[in-house]
Amino acid sequence: MTSKATTVSNTTSTDIKTTAPATTKQPISITSSTKISAKTNPPADPDQDFDQVTPPSSQAGESSWTYLDDFENEVLNLVNKERAGAGLQPVKSSQGLHEAARVRAKELTKQIDHLRPDGSRFYTAIKIPCLASAENLAVGQSSAQEVMNAWMNSTGHKANILNPDLTHLGVGCYGSSYHNALHWIQIFALIPSSEKYHNNAYDEEVVRLINQERSQHGLELYSMARQTHELAKQQAVYYSQHNSFPSGSYPFQHCVKTVLIGSWGSNALDTPQKLFSSLKERYSNEIILADYSHIGIGYYHSWEGNFIHWWGVVAGDPCD
């Protein structure tokens, strides 16, 4: 889990800090899976190359090469059919990913690789913000069903198609059905919702889980007053915007405050249970089992950089 935390008191100050993992401004490539050609099965060695499929010369009818909308739309439908069969949410069509996939499909006529002809990674073709991306490619299959069969029979490609963290898809199909030379690209990405919102039900559930734990240890249950709740929510919002805590003192004799930050996948922190588990692992004595009377939990959803989920936590004894 990714988290950043500072503990403060009106009389003494002690820092509890955990460092977030290094991140990159580029979208994360979840996997660049093996290449598939129409005439061979995917090799066991992912670095083994297939025979290149050379586009016909202009004398052979290069002008007939184009993007094939119907095939692209059919691949999207087939992907969501596979995901539904696996109990997953469908991926949404993305115009930005569609444009990137078309660029990449055409580039396959020059070089069949997850690297682009200029040597850059495939995700440099993506011109929209995303947190993670993955690419599948194939050359030579004559129909959407044929290329999907090939991808689903390859472990790496299937993993991309059935990755529950990926939310959007763009498909590119470039070539000539007349010459039976089609170049296929799928670009998947995680594109979080841009909505900004709190979730009071999440906050209350975390308090319930904490109090359940305190009860098992014979401790007084926490109270979450409106003021404490609002402080935690404001803290989460401020930290998402400034990467620091709000200035000024808190209305407590003694208190501990922290912000836990979630991204995606195993580091999502997107449910009350995940937040509680992270608090229990990291701050059991400082927060969950601390000798305080009040707590505030504030969830905030906001896609900022590489992070999506922000939790403000305040625990302490209010001033008289």
PDB file of C-alpha atoms in Angstrom:
ATOM      1  CA  MET A   1       0.000   0.000   0.000  1.00  0.00           C
ATOM      2  CA  THR A   2       1.163   3.524  -0.664  1.00  0.00           C
ATOM      3  CA  SER A   3       0.834   5.927   2.193  1.00  0.00           C
ATOM      4  CA  LYS A   4       2.313   9.056   3.644  1.00  0.00           C
ATOM      5  CA  ALA A   5       1.827   9.936   7.272  1.00  0.00           C
ATOM      6  CA  THR A   6       2.805  12.420   9.931  1.00  0.00           C
ATOM      7  CA  THR A   7       1.874  12.216  13.594  1.00  0.00           C
ATOM      8  CA  VAL A   8       1.571  15.450  15.573  1.00  0.00           C
ATOM      9  CA  SER A   9       0.695  16.530  19.091  1.00  0.00           C
ATOM     10  CA  ASN A  10       0.149  19.942  20.635  1.00  0.00           C
ATOM     11  CA  THR A  11       3.055  19.339  23.005  1.00  0.00           C
ATOM     12  CA  THR A  12       5.346  16.956  21.178  1.00  0.00           C
ATOM     13  CA  SER A  13       5.856  16.013  17.574  1.00  0.00           C
ATOM     14  CA  THR A  14       6.762  12.576  16.272  1.00  0.00           C
ATOM     15  CA  ASP A  15       6.967  11.680  12.622  1.00  0.00           C
ATOM     16  CA  ILE A  16       5.716   8.418  11.201  1.00  0.00           C
ATOM     17  CA  LYS A  17       6.530   8.395   7.520  1.00  0.00           C
ATOM     18  CA  THR A  18       6.311   5.737   4.867  1.00  0.00           C
ATOM     19  CA  THR A  19       7.734   6.516   1.473  1.00  0.00           C
ATOM     20  CA  ALA A  20       5.669   6.062  -1.642  1.00  0.00           C
ATOM     21  CA  PRO A  21       7.280   3.948  -4.361  1.00  0.00           C
ATOM     22  CA  ALA A  22       8.978   5.746  -7.192  1.00  0.00           C
ATOM     23  CA  THR A  23       6.592   6.584  -9.990  1.00  0.00           C
ATOM     24  CA  THR A  24       6.927   7.646 -13.588  1.00  0.00           C
ATOM     25  CA  LYS A  25       5.055  10.228 -15.569  1.00  0.00           C
ATOM     26  CA  GLN A  26       4.776   7.758 -18.427  1.00  0.00           C
ATOM     27  CA  PRO A  27       1.900   5.274 -18.410  1.00  0.00           C
ATOM     28  CA  ILE A  28       2.945   1.972 -16.901  1.00  0.00           C
ATOM     29  CA  SER A  29       3.220  -0.834 -19.420  1.00  0.00           C
ATOM     30  CA  ILE A  30       1.611  -3.776 -17.673  1.00  0.00           C
ATOM     31  CA  THR A  31       2.962  -6.225 -20.201  1.00  0.00           C
ATOM     32  CA  SER A  32       4.210  -6.382 -23.722  1.00  0.00           C
ATOM     33  CA  SER A  33       3.149  -9.843 -24.653  1.00  0.00           C
ATOM     34  CA  THR A  34       4.414 -12.111 -27.408  1.00  0.00           C
ATOM     35  CA  LYS A  35       3.860 -11.426 -31.068  1.00  0.00           C
ATOM     36  CA  ILE A  36       1.426 -13.560 -33.034  1.00  0.00           C
ATOM     37  CA  SER A  37       1.451 -14.258 -36.745  1.00  0.00           C
ATOM     38  CA  ALA A  38      -1.236 -16.054 -38.676  1.00  0.00           C
ATOM     39  CA  LYS A  39       0.918 -18.980 -39.635  1.00  0.00           C
ATOM     40  CA  THR A  40       2.470 -20.025 -36.338  1.00  0.00           C
ATOM     41  CA  ASN A  41       1.422 -20.521 -32.761  1.00  0.00           C
ATOM     42  CA  PRO A  42       2.881 -18.199 -30.123  1.00  0.00           C
ATOM     43  CA  PRO A  43       6.364 -19.506 -29.237  1.00  0.00           C
ATOM     44  CA  ALA A  44       7.285 -20.541 -25.716  1.00  0.00           C
ATOM     45  CA  ASP A  45      10.112 -17.999 -25.871  1.00  0.00           C
ATOM     46  CA  PRO A  46       8.531 -14.513 -25.860  1.00  0.00           C
ATOM     47  CA  ASP A  47      11.671 -13.052 -27.474  1.00  0.00           C
ATOM     48  CA  GLN A  48      11.420 -15.306 -30.528  1.00  0.00           C
ATOM     49  CA  ASP A  49      10.410 -13.349 -33.610  1.00  0.00           C
ATOM     50  CA  PHE A  50       7.943 -14.376 -36.287  1.00  0.00           C
ATOM     51  CA  ASP A  51       8.371 -13.988 -39.983  1.00  0.00           C
ATOM     52  CA  GLN A  52       7.700 -10.406 -40.948  1.00  0.00           C
ATOM     53  CA  VAL A  53       4.653  -9.813 -43.119  1.00  0.00           C
ATOM     54  CA  THR A  54       5.623  -7.344 -45.820  1.00  0.00           C
ATOM     55  CA  PRO A  55       2.890  -5.107 -47.245  1.00  0.00           C
ATOM     56  CA  PRO A  56       2.386  -5.358 -50.995  1.00  0.00           C
ATOM     57  CA  SER A  57       4.213  -2.899 -53.195  1.00  0.00           C
ATOM     58  CA  SER A  58       2.350  -0.058 -54.862  1.00  0.00           C
ATOM     59  CA  GLN A  59       2.249  -2.099 -58.031  1.00  0.00           C
ATOM     60  CA  ALA A  60       0.367  -4.774 -56.125  1.00  0.00           C
ATOM     61  CA  GLY A  61      -2.272  -2.340 -54.937  1.00  0.00           C
ATOM     62  CA  GLU A  62      -0.904  -0.469 -51.915  1.00  0.00           C
ATOM     63  CA  SER A  63      -3.671   2.086 -52.340  1.00  0.00           C
ATOM     64  CA  SER A  64      -6.175  -0.569 -51.203  1.00  0.00           C
ATOM     65  CA  TRP A  65      -4.730  -0.530 -47.679  1.00  0.00           C
ATOM     66  CA  THR A  66      -6.957   1.166 -45.138  1.00  0.00           C
ATOM     67  CA  TYR A  67      -8.363   0.975 -41.617  1.00  0.00           C
ATOM     68  CA  LEU A  68     -11.181  -1.525 -41.214  1.00  0.00           C
ATOM     69  CA  ASP A  69     -13.825  -0.063 -38.886  1.00  0.00           C
ATOM     70  CA  ASP A  70     -16.072  -3.113 -38.772  1.00  0.00           C
ATOM     71  CA  PHE A  71     -13.245  -5.410 -37.704  1.00  0.00           C
ATOM     72  CA  GLU A  72     -12.148  -2.933 -35.019  1.00  0.00           C
ATOM     73  CA  ASN A  73     -15.658  -2.699 -33.577  1.00  0.00           C
ATOM     74  CA  GLU A  74     -16.052  -6.469 -33.663  1.00  0.00           C
ATOM     75  CA  VAL A  75     -12.835  -6.979 -31.695  1.00  0.00           C
ATOM     76  CA  LEU A  76     -14.136  -4.637 -28.976  1.00  0.00           C
ATOM     77  CA  ASN A  77     -17.369  -6.627 -28.772  1.00  0.00           C
ATOM     78  CA  LEU A  78     -15.489  -9.931 -28.637  1.00  0.00           C
ATOM     79  CA  VAL A  79     -13.221  -8.644 -25.866  1.00  0.00           C
ATOM     80  CA  ASN A  80     -16.224  -7.710 -23.752  1.00  0.00           C
ATOM     81  CA  LYS A  81     -17.810 -11.070 -24.452  1.00  0.00           C
ATOM     82  CA  GLU A  82     -14.697 -12.766 -23.064  1.00  0.00           C
ATOM     83  CA  ARG A  83     -14.638 -10.451 -20.054  1.00  0.00           C
ATOM     84  CA  ALA A  84     -18.308 -11.088 -19.331  1.00  0.00           C
ATOM     85  CA  GLY A  85     -17.627 -14.821 -19.409  1.00  0.00           C
ATOM     86  CA  ALA A  86     -14.891 -14.285 -16.817  1.00  0.00           C
ATOM     87  CA  GLY A  87     -17.187 -12.211 -14.593  1.00  0.00           C
ATOM     88  CA  LEU A  88     -15.359  -8.943 -15.346  1.00  0.00           C
ATOM     89  CA  GLN A  89     -16.601  -5.453 -16.102  1.00  0.00           C
ATOM     90  CA  PRO A  90     -16.574  -4.515 -19.806  1.00  0.00           C
ATOM     91  CA  VAL A  91     -13.895  -2.202 -21.150  1.00  0.00           C
ATOM     92  CA  LYS A  92     -15.117   1.051 -22.641  1.00  0.00           C
ATOM     93  CA  SER A  93     -14.201   2.320 -26.058  1.00  0.00           C
ATOM     94  CA  SER A  94     -11.762   5.236 -25.980  1.00  0.00           C
ATOM     95  CA  GLN A  95     -11.279   7.524 -28.954  1.00  0.00           C
ATOM     96  CA  GLY A  96      -7.795   8.441 -27.743  1.00  0.00           C
ATOM     97  CA  LEU A  97      -6.752   4.801 -27.471  1.00  0.00           C
ATOM     98  CA  HIS A  98      -8.431   4.052 -30.804  1.00  0.00           C
ATOM     99  CA  GLU A  99      -6.312   6.710 -32.483  1.00  0.00           C
ATOM    100  CA  ALA A 100      -3.157   5.356 -30.830  1.00  0.00           C
ATOM    101  CA  ALA A 101      -4.028   1.795 -31.869  1.00  0.00           C
ATOM    102  CA  ARG A 102      -4.474   2.869 -35.472  1.00  0.00           C
ATOM    103  CA  VAL A 103      -1.085   4.572 -35.437  1.00  0.00           C
ATOM    104  CA  ARG A 104       0.477   1.420 -34.055  1.00  0.00           C
ATOM    105  CA  ALA A 105      -1.335  -0.876 -36.496  1.00  0.00           C
ATOM    106  CA  LYS A 106       0.067   1.061 -39.437  1.00  0.00           C
ATOM    107  CA  GLU A 107       3.537   0.990 -37.868  1.00  0.00           C
ATOM    108  CA  LEU A 108       3.399  -2.806 -37.904  1.00  0.00           C
ATOM    109  CA  THR A 109       3.825  -2.650 -41.669  1.00  0.00           C
ATOM    110  CA  LYS A 110       7.346  -1.361 -40.981  1.00  0.00           C
ATOM    111  CA  GLN A 111       8.251  -3.290 -37.847  1.00  0.00           C
ATOM    112  CA  ILE A 112       6.402  -6.022 -35.986  1.00  0.00           C
ATOM    113  CA  ASP A 113       7.370  -5.202 -32.439  1.00  0.00           C
ATOM    114  CA  HIS A 114       6.099  -3.553 -29.277  1.00  0.00           C
ATOM    115  CA  LEU A 115       8.769  -0.940 -29.918  1.00  0.00           C
ATOM    116  CA  ARG A 116       7.847   1.730 -32.424  1.00  0.00           C
ATOM    117  CA  PRO A 117       9.933   2.277 -35.584  1.00  0.00           C
ATOM    118  CA  ASP A 118      11.753   5.162 -33.849  1.00  0.00           C
ATOM    119  CA  GLY A 119      12.733   2.865 -30.973  1.00  0.00           C
ATOM    120  CA  SER A 120      10.282   4.274 -28.391  1.00  0.00           C
ATOM    121  CA  ARG A 121       7.836   2.182 -26.391  1.00  0.00           C
ATOM    122  CA  PHE A 122       4.329   1.575 -27.709  1.00  0.00           C
ATOM    123  CA  TYR A 123       2.687   3.798 -25.095  1.00  0.00           C
ATOM    124  CA  THR A 124       4.307   6.915 -26.556  1.00  0.00           C
ATOM    125  CA  ALA A 125       1.576   6.712 -29.215  1.00  0.00           C
ATOM    126  CA  ILE A 126      -1.028   7.349 -26.489  1.00  0.00           C
ATOM    127  CA  LYS A 127      -1.828  11.063 -26.293  1.00  0.00           C
ATOM    128  CA  ILE A 128      -4.370  10.960 -23.469  1.00  0.00           C
ATOM    129  CA  PRO A 129      -3.743  10.613 -19.710  1.00  0.00           C
ATOM    130  CA  CYS A 130      -3.836   7.104 -18.270  1.00  0.00           C
ATOM    131  CA  LEU A 131      -2.341   5.254 -15.318  1.00  0.00           C
ATOM    132  CA  ALA A 132      -1.372   2.016 -17.041  1.00  0.00           C
ATOM    133  CA  SER A 133      -1.420   0.557 -20.518  1.00  0.00           C
ATOM    134  CA  ALA A 134      -0.954  -2.753 -22.289  1.00  0.00           C
ATOM    135  CA  GLU A 135      -0.672  -3.717 -25.934  1.00  0.00           C
ATOM    136  CA  ASN A 136      -1.510  -6.840 -27.927  1.00  0.00           C
ATOM    137  CA  LEU A 137      -0.450  -7.144 -31.553  1.00  0.00           C
ATOM    138  CA  ALA A 138      -0.964  -9.656 -34.326  1.00  0.00           C
ATOM    139  CA  VAL A 139      -0.378  -9.842 -38.065  1.00  0.00           C
ATOM    140  CA  GLY A 140      -2.075 -11.856 -40.780  1.00  0.00           C
ATOM    141  CA  GLN A 141      -5.358 -13.037 -39.237  1.00  0.00           C
ATOM    142  CA  SER A 142      -8.197 -12.528 -41.700  1.00  0.00           C
ATOM    143  CA  SER A 143     -11.057 -11.820 -39.259  1.00  0.00           C
ATOM    144  CA  ALA A 144     -11.781 -10.414 -35.830  1.00  0.00           C
ATOM    145  CA  GLN A 145     -12.750 -13.845 -34.529  1.00  0.00           C
ATOM    146  CA  GLU A 146      -9.540 -15.390 -35.845  1.00  0.00           C
ATOM    147  CA  VAL A 147      -7.310 -12.818 -34.179  1.00  0.00           C
ATOM    148  CA  MET A 148      -9.260 -13.067 -30.910  1.00  0.00           C
ATOM    149  CA  ASN A 149      -8.860 -16.848 -30.965  1.00  0.00           C
ATOM    150  CA  ALA A 150      -5.111 -16.395 -31.381  1.00  0.00           C
ATOM    151  CA  TRP A 151      -4.883 -13.894 -28.538  1.00  0.00           C
ATOM    152  CA  MET A 152      -7.036 -15.946 -26.174  1.00  0.00           C
ATOM    153  CA  ASN A 153      -4.827 -18.982 -26.813  1.00  0.00           C
ATOM    154  CA  SER A 154      -1.750 -17.036 -25.714  1.00  0.00           C
ATOM    155  CA  THR A 155      -1.172 -16.559 -21.979  1.00  0.00           C
ATOM    156  CA  GLY A 156       0.233 -13.028 -22.196  1.00  0.00           C
ATOM    157  CA  HIS A 157      -2.397 -11.698 -24.578  1.00  0.00           C
ATOM    158  CA  LYS A 158      -5.226 -13.340 -22.652  1.00  0.00           C
ATOM    159  CA  ALA A 159      -3.938 -11.755 -19.435  1.00  0.00           C
ATOM    160  CA  ASN A 160      -4.245  -8.313 -21.023  1.00  0.00           C
ATOM    161  CA  ILE A 161      -7.752  -9.000 -22.304  1.00  0.00           C
ATOM    162  CA  LEU A 162      -8.908 -10.271 -18.908  1.00  0.00           C
ATOM    163  CA  ASN A 163      -7.021  -7.795 -16.740  1.00  0.00           C
ATOM    164  CA  PRO A 164      -9.616  -6.460 -14.256  1.00  0.00           C
ATOM    165  CA  ASP A 165      -7.659  -3.236 -13.669  1.00  0.00           C
ATOM    166  CA  LEU A 166      -7.835  -2.081 -17.294  1.00  0.00           C
ATOM    167  CA  THR A 167     -10.899   0.009 -18.068  1.00  0.00           C
ATOM    168  CA  HIS A 168     -10.665   1.181 -21.686  1.00  0.00           C
ATOM    169  CA  LEU A 169      -9.679  -0.191 -25.077  1.00  0.00           C
ATOM    170  CA  GLY A 170      -8.712   1.072 -28.488  1.00  0.00           C
ATOM    171  CA  VAL A 171      -8.466  -1.262 -31.491  1.00  0.00           C
ATOM    172  CA  GLY A 172      -6.603  -0.708 -34.731  1.00  0.00           C
ATOM    173  CA  CYS A 173      -6.863  -2.884 -37.829  1.00  0.00           C
ATOM    174  CA  TYR A 174      -4.858  -1.768 -40.842  1.00  0.00           C
ATOM    175  CA  GLY A 175      -4.290  -3.551 -44.100  1.00  0.00           C
ATOM    176  CA  SER A 176      -5.989  -5.066 -47.079  1.00  0.00           C
ATOM    177  CA  SER A 177      -8.507  -7.858 -46.794  1.00  0.00           C
ATOM    178  CA  TYR A 178      -8.006  -8.332 -50.537  1.00  0.00           C
ATOM    179  CA  HIS A 179      -4.361  -9.251 -49.937  1.00  0.00           C
ATOM    180  CA  ASN A 180      -5.165 -11.085 -46.681  1.00  0.00           C
ATOM    181  CA  ALA A 181      -2.580  -8.922 -44.908  1.00  0.00           C
ATOM    182  CA  LEU A 182      -4.136  -7.384 -41.809  1.00  0.00           C
ATOM    183  CA  HIS A 183      -2.251  -5.762 -38.949  1.00  0.00           C
ATOM    184  CA  TRP A 184      -4.002  -5.786 -35.578  1.00  0.00           C
ATOM    185  CA  ILE A 185      -3.426  -3.788 -32.393  1.00  0.00           C
ATOM    186  CA  GLN A 186      -5.232  -3.669 -29.066  1.00  0.00           C
ATOM    187  CA  ILE A 187      -4.233  -0.938 -26.615  1.00  0.00           C
ATOM    188  CA  PHE A 188      -5.767  -1.282 -23.173  1.00  0.00           C
ATOM    189  CA  ALA A 189      -5.479   1.358 -20.467  1.00  0.00           C
ATOM    190  CA  LEU A 190      -6.539   2.216 -16.961  1.00  0.00           C
ATOM    191  CA  ILE A 191      -8.330   5.568 -17.189  1.00  0.00           C
ATOM    192  CA  PRO A 192      -9.857   6.404 -13.800  1.00  0.00           C
ATOM    193  CA  SER A 193     -12.997   8.454 -13.444  1.00  0.00           C
ATOM    194  CA  SER A 194     -12.256  12.172 -13.338  1.00  0.00           C
ATOM    195  CA  GLU A 195     -15.065  12.718 -10.820  1.00  0.00           C
ATOM    196  CA  LYS A 196     -14.127  14.163  -7.439  1.00  0.00           C
ATOM    197  CA  TYR A 197     -16.264  13.015  -4.526  1.00  0.00           C
ATOM    198  CA  HIS A 198     -16.445  11.929  -0.893  1.00  0.00           C
ATOM    199  CA  ASN A 199     -18.144   8.788   0.390  1.00  0.00           C
ATOM    200  CA  ASN A 200     -19.625   9.082   3.871  1.00  0.00           C
ATOM    201  CA  ALA A 201     -20.715   5.448   3.860  1.00  0.00           C
ATOM    202  CA  TYR A 202     -17.074   4.412   3.364  1.00  0.00           C
ATOM    203  CA  ASP A 203     -16.016   6.614   6.283  1.00  0.00           C
ATOM    204  CA  GLU A 204     -18.624   5.185   8.629  1.00  0.00           C
ATOM    205  CA  GLU A 205     -17.727   1.613   7.689  1.00  0.00           C
ATOM    206  CA  VAL A 206     -14.056   2.195   8.504  1.00  0.00           C
ATOM    207  CA  VAL A 207     -15.030   3.566  11.923  1.00  0.00           C
ATOM    208  CA  ARG A 208     -17.210   0.495  12.487  1.00  0.00           C
ATOM    209  CA  LEU A 209     -14.316  -1.815  11.633  1.00  0.00           C
ATOM    210  CA  ILE A 210     -11.943   0.096  13.911  1.00  0.00           C
ATOM    211  CA  ASN A 211     -14.432   0.037  16.794  1.00  0.00           C
ATOM    212  CA  GLN A 212     -14.971  -3.663  16.287  1.00  0.00           C
ATOM    213  CA  GLU A 213     -11.224  -4.143  16.733  1.00  0.00           C
ATOM    214  CA  ARG A 214     -11.146  -1.850  19.791  1.00  0.00           C
ATOM    215  CA  SER A 215     -14.018  -3.768  21.360  1.00  0.00           C
ATOM    216  CA  GLN A 216     -12.049  -6.999  21.087  1.00  0.00           C
ATOM    217  CA  HIS A 217      -9.274  -5.337  23.077  1.00  0.00           C
ATOM    218  CA  GLY A 218     -11.605  -3.936  25.727  1.00  0.00           C
ATOM    219  CA  LEU A 219     -11.060  -0.326  24.643  1.00  0.00           C
ATOM    220  CA  GLU A 220     -13.521   2.564  24.609  1.00  0.00           C
ATOM    221  CA  LEU A 221     -15.171   2.904  21.217  1.00  0.00           C
ATOM    222  CA  TYR A 222     -14.291   5.872  19.062  1.00  0.00           C
ATOM    223  CA  SER A 223     -16.811   8.615  18.426  1.00  0.00           C
ATOM    224  CA  MET A 224     -16.803  10.328  15.020  1.00  0.00           C
ATOM    225  CA  ALA A 225     -18.255  13.782  15.586  1.00  0.00           C
ATOM    226  CA  ARG A 226     -19.228  15.929  12.628  1.00  0.00           C
ATOM    227  CA  GLN A 227     -16.317  18.302  13.214  1.00  0.00           C
ATOM    228  CA  THR A 228     -13.769  15.478  13.313  1.00  0.00           C
ATOM    229  CA  HIS A 229     -15.274  13.901  10.218  1.00  0.00           C
ATOM    230  CA  GLU A 230     -15.055  17.169   8.295  1.00  0.00           C
ATOM    231  CA  LEU A 231     -11.441  17.676   9.386  1.00  0.00           C
ATOM    232  CA  ALA A 232     -10.503  14.283   7.979  1.00  0.00           C
ATOM    233  CA  LYS A 233     -12.276  14.991   4.688  1.00  0.00           C
ATOM    234  CA  GLN A 234     -10.643  18.408   4.352  1.00  0.00           C
ATOM    235  CA  GLN A 235      -7.276  16.866   5.128  1.00  0.00           C
ATOM    236  CA  ALA A 236      -7.664  14.321   2.322  1.00  0.00           C
ATOM    237  CA  VAL A 237      -8.649  17.006  -0.192  1.00  0.00           C
ATOM    238  CA  TYR A 238      -5.810  19.337   0.813  1.00  0.00           C
ATOM    239  CA  TYR A 239      -3.213  16.584   0.665  1.00  0.00           C
ATOM    240  CA  SER A 240      -4.351  15.531  -2.812  1.00  0.00           C
ATOM    241  CA  GLN A 241      -3.741  19.085  -4.039  1.00  0.00           C
ATOM    242  CA  HIS A 242      -0.631  20.114  -2.100  1.00  0.00           C
ATOM    243  CA  ASN A 243       1.100  16.902  -1.008  1.00  0.00           C
ATOM    244  CA  SER A 244       1.154  18.283   2.536  1.00  0.00           C
ATOM    245  CA  PHE A 245      -1.114  18.769   5.529  1.00  0.00           C
ATOM    246  CA  PRO A 246      -3.159  21.943   6.040  1.00  0.00           C
ATOM    247  CA  SER A 247      -1.437  24.575   8.161  1.00  0.00           C
ATOM    248  CA  GLY A 248      -2.808  25.570  11.544  1.00  0.00           C
ATOM    249  CA  SER A 249      -3.576  23.688  14.725  1.00  0.00           C
ATOM    250  CA  TYR A 250      -6.237  21.048  15.203  1.00  0.00           C
ATOM    251  CA  PRO A 251      -8.823  21.418  18.025  1.00  0.00           C
ATOM    252  CA  PHE A 252      -7.363  18.545  20.017  1.00  0.00           C
ATOM    253  CA  GLN A 253      -5.278  18.263  23.169  1.00  0.00           C
ATOM    254  CA  HIS A 254      -3.345  15.471  21.516  1.00  0.00           C
ATOM    255  CA  CYS A 255      -3.911  13.951  18.112  1.00  0.00           C
ATOM    256  CA  VAL A 256      -2.502  11.861  15.329  1.00  0.00           C
ATOM    257  CA  LYS A 257      -3.204  12.605  11.698  1.00  0.00           C
ATOM    258  CA  THR A 258      -2.328  10.791   8.527  1.00  0.00           C
ATOM    259  CA  VAL A 259      -3.270  10.531   4.874  1.00  0.00           C
ATOM    260  CA  LEU A 260      -3.177   7.169   3.143  1.00  0.00           C
ATOM    261  CA  ILE A 261      -3.032   7.218  -0.628  1.00  0.00           C
ATOM    262  CA  GLY A 262      -4.109   4.474  -3.029  1.00  0.00           C
ATOM    263  CA  SER A 263      -3.400   4.022  -6.701  1.00  0.00           C
ATOM    264  CA  TRP A 264      -4.683   0.906  -8.480  1.00  0.00           C
ATOM    265  CA  GLY A 265      -4.501  -2.864  -8.497  1.00  0.00           C
ATOM    266  CA  SER A 266      -3.131  -4.252  -5.251  1.00  0.00           C
ATOM    267  CA  ASN A 267      -2.380  -0.678  -4.113  1.00  0.00           C
ATOM    268  CA  ALA A 268      -5.861   0.669  -4.745  1.00  0.00           C
ATOM    269  CA  LEU A 269      -7.080   1.326  -1.168  1.00  0.00           C
ATOM    270  CA  ASP A 270     -10.487   1.673  -2.793  1.00  0.00           C
ATOM    271  CA  THR A 271     -12.655   0.020  -0.119  1.00  0.00           C
ATOM    272  CA  PRO A 272     -13.159   0.478   3.642  1.00  0.00           C
ATOM    273  CA  GLN A 273     -11.789  -3.020   4.298  1.00  0.00           C
ATOM    274  CA  LYS A 274      -8.555  -2.253   2.436  1.00  0.00           C
ATOM    275  CA  LEU A 275      -8.121   0.999   4.342  1.00  0.00           C
ATOM    276  CA  PHE A 276      -8.745  -0.738   7.661  1.00  0.00           C
ATOM    277  CA  SER A 277      -6.272  -3.496   6.808  1.00  0.00           C
ATOM    278  CA  SER A 278      -3.632  -0.915   5.925  1.00  0.00           C
ATOM    279  CA  LEU A 279      -4.216   1.007   9.165  1.00  0.00           C
ATOM    280  CA  LYS A 280      -4.045  -2.207  11.187  1.00  0.00           C
ATOM    281  CA  GLU A 281      -0.786  -3.201   9.518  1.00  0.00           C
ATOM    282  CA  ARG A 282       0.891   0.197   9.777  1.00  0.00           C
ATOM    283  CA  TYR A 283      -0.704   2.141  12.596  1.00  0.00           C
ATOM    284  CA  SER A 284      -2.362  -0.331  14.925  1.00  0.00           C
ATOM    285  CA  ASN A 285      -0.999   1.170  18.143  1.00  0.00           C
ATOM    286  CA  GLU A 286      -0.877   4.780  16.946  1.00  0.00           C
ATOM    287  CA  ILE A 287      -4.460   4.907  15.667  1.00  0.00           C
ATOM    288  CA  ILE A 288      -6.609   1.784  15.984  1.00  0.00           C
ATOM    289  CA  LEU A 289      -5.684   0.907  19.574  1.00  0.00           C
ATOM    290  CA  ALA A 290      -4.655   4.379  20.715  1.00  0.00           C
ATOM    291  CA  ASP A 291      -5.940   5.878  23.943  1.00  0.00           C
ATOM    292  CA  TYR A 292      -8.081   8.517  22.243  1.00  0.00           C
ATOM    293  CA  SER A 293     -11.810   9.206  22.294  1.00  0.00           C
ATOM    294  CA  HIS A 294     -12.534  10.648  18.847  1.00  0.00           C
ATOM    295  CA  ILE A 295     -11.686   9.742  15.280  1.00  0.00           C
ATOM    296  CA  GLY A 296     -12.370  11.161  11.859  1.00  0.00           C
ATOM    297  CA  ILE A 297     -12.156   9.216   8.588  1.00  0.00           C
ATOM    298  CA  GLY A 298     -12.542  11.026   5.272  1.00  0.00           C
ATOM    299  CA  TYR A 299     -12.452   9.322   1.863  1.00  0.00           C
ATOM    300  CA  TYR A 300     -11.834  11.432  -1.232  1.00  0.00           C
ATOM    301  CA  HIS A 301     -11.793  10.206  -4.827  1.00  0.00           C
ATOM    302  CA  SER A 302      -9.640  12.357  -7.066  1.00  0.00           C
ATOM    303  CA  TRP A 303      -7.326  11.273  -9.862  1.00  0.00           C
ATOM    304  CA  GLU A 304      -4.165  13.276  -9.208  1.00  0.00           C
ATOM    305  CA  GLY A 305      -0.974  12.101 -10.917  1.00  0.00           C
ATOM    306  CA  ASN A 306      -0.519   8.408 -10.195  1.00  0.00           C
ATOM    307  CA  PHE A 307      -3.021   8.285  -7.343  1.00  0.00           C
ATOM    308  CA  ILE A 308      -6.803   8.024  -7.113  1.00  0.00           C
ATOM    309  CA  HIS A 309      -7.897   7.278  -3.539  1.00  0.00           C
ATOM    310  CA  TRP A 310      -7.160   9.595  -0.605  1.00  0.00           C
ATOM    311  CA  TRP A 311      -8.054   8.862   3.022  1.00  0.00           C
ATOM    312  CA  GLY A 312      -7.712  11.459   5.746  1.00  0.00           C
ATOM    313  CA  VAL A 313      -7.474  10.070   9.274  1.00  0.00           C
ATOM    314  CA  VAL A 314      -7.537  12.120  12.499  1.00  0.00           C
ATOM    315  CA  ALA A 315      -7.662  10.642  15.996  1.00  0.00           C
ATOM    316  CA  GLY A 316      -7.341  12.411  19.327  1.00  0.00           C
ATOM    317  CA  ASP A 317      -8.920  13.990  22.381  1.00  0.00           C
ATOM    318  CA  PRO A 318     -10.805  17.242  21.693  1.00  0.00           C
ATOM    319  CA  CYS A 319      -9.896  20.336  23.650  1.00  0.00           C
ATOM    320  CA  ASP A 320     -12.250  21.064  26.555  1.00  0.00           C
TER     321      ASP A 320
END
